[in-house]
Amino acid sequence: MNIVYVLVQCTIGHEMEVLRDLVKLDLVKEAKGTFGYYDILVKIEASSEKEIERIITKKIRKVKNVNATTTLSVIIQQESL
């Protein structure tokens, strides 16, 4: 299983709306609002990197009021720690 975390910046005042849209997406296992430079932290689990690429580029980045994303890939050897 491939796990990535996506940091999302969105338009000011639309954080809850974006959060609600993100949790509806397939492969999104968790999404939480945050304080700081990024507004939302999203956890994605998928069976392939191709699926991850698809959900980020075709779904997350196209959600209304999403302005930018940064993707953090999990190091596989650390998943069992």
Coordinates of C-alpha atoms in Angstrom, one line a residue:
M1 CA 0.0 0.0 0.0
N2 CA 1.3 3.5 -0.9
I3 CA 0.7 6.3 1.5
V4 CA 1.1 10.0 0.8
Y5 CA 0.2 13.1 2.7
V6 CA -0.9 16.2 0.7
L7 CA -0.6 19.7 2.2
V8 CA -3.3 21.9 0.7
Q9 CA -3.4 25.7 0.5
C10 CA -6.9 27.1 -0.2
T11 CA -8.6 30.5 -0.6
I12 CA -9.1 32.3 2.7
G13 CA -12.5 31.7 4.1
H14 CA -13.2 28.5 2.1
E15 CA -11.3 26.0 4.3
M16 CA -14.3 24.1 5.6
E17 CA -15.9 23.9 2.2
V18 CA -12.6 22.5 0.7
L19 CA -12.2 20.1 3.6
R20 CA -15.8 18.7 3.0
D21 CA -15.1 18.3 -0.7
L22 CA -11.7 16.5 -0.1
V23 CA -13.1 13.9 2.4
K24 CA -15.6 12.8 -0.3
L25 CA -12.9 11.8 -2.7
D26 CA -12.0 8.1 -3.2
L27 CA -8.6 7.1 -1.7
V28 CA -8.7 10.0 0.8
K29 CA -8.5 8.3 4.2
E30 CA -8.3 11.4 6.3
A31 CA -8.3 15.2 6.1
K32 CA -7.7 17.6 8.9
G33 CA -7.6 21.4 9.1
T34 CA -4.3 22.9 10.2
F35 CA -2.9 26.3 11.2
G36 CA 0.0 27.8 9.4
Y37 CA 1.2 28.0 5.8
Y38 CA -1.0 25.1 4.7
D39 CA -4.7 24.9 5.6
I40 CA -5.4 21.1 5.2
L41 CA -3.5 17.9 5.6
V42 CA -4.8 15.0 3.5
K43 CA -3.9 11.3 3.9
I44 CA -4.2 9.2 0.8
E45 CA -3.8 5.4 0.5
A46 CA -3.6 3.7 -2.8
S47 CA -2.3 0.5 -4.4
S48 CA -0.2 2.2 -6.9
E49 CA 1.7 5.5 -7.5
K50 CA -0.4 5.9 -10.7
E51 CA -3.5 6.1 -8.6
I52 CA -1.9 8.6 -6.3
E53 CA -0.9 10.8 -9.2
R54 CA -4.4 10.6 -10.6
I55 CA -6.2 11.6 -7.4
I56 CA -3.8 14.5 -6.8
T57 CA -3.7 15.9 -10.3
K58 CA -7.3 15.1 -11.5
K59 CA -9.2 15.4 -8.2
I60 CA -7.6 17.3 -5.4
R61 CA -6.0 20.1 -7.5
K62 CA -9.4 20.6 -9.3
V63 CA -11.4 21.1 -6.1
K64 CA -12.8 24.6 -6.1
N65 CA -10.7 27.1 -4.0
V66 CA -7.6 24.8 -3.8
N67 CA -4.7 27.1 -4.7
A68 CA -1.7 24.9 -4.2
T69 CA -0.6 21.4 -3.0
T70 CA 2.6 19.8 -1.7
T71 CA 2.9 16.0 -1.7
L72 CA 4.9 14.1 1.0
S73 CA 5.6 10.5 0.2
V74 CA 6.0 8.1 3.1
I75 CA 9.2 6.1 3.3
I76 CA 8.1 2.5 2.9
Q77 CA 10.6 1.0 5.4
Q78 CA 9.2 3.2 8.2
E79 CA 5.6 2.1 7.8
S80 CA 6.1 -0.8 10.2
L81 CA 7.7 1.2 13.0

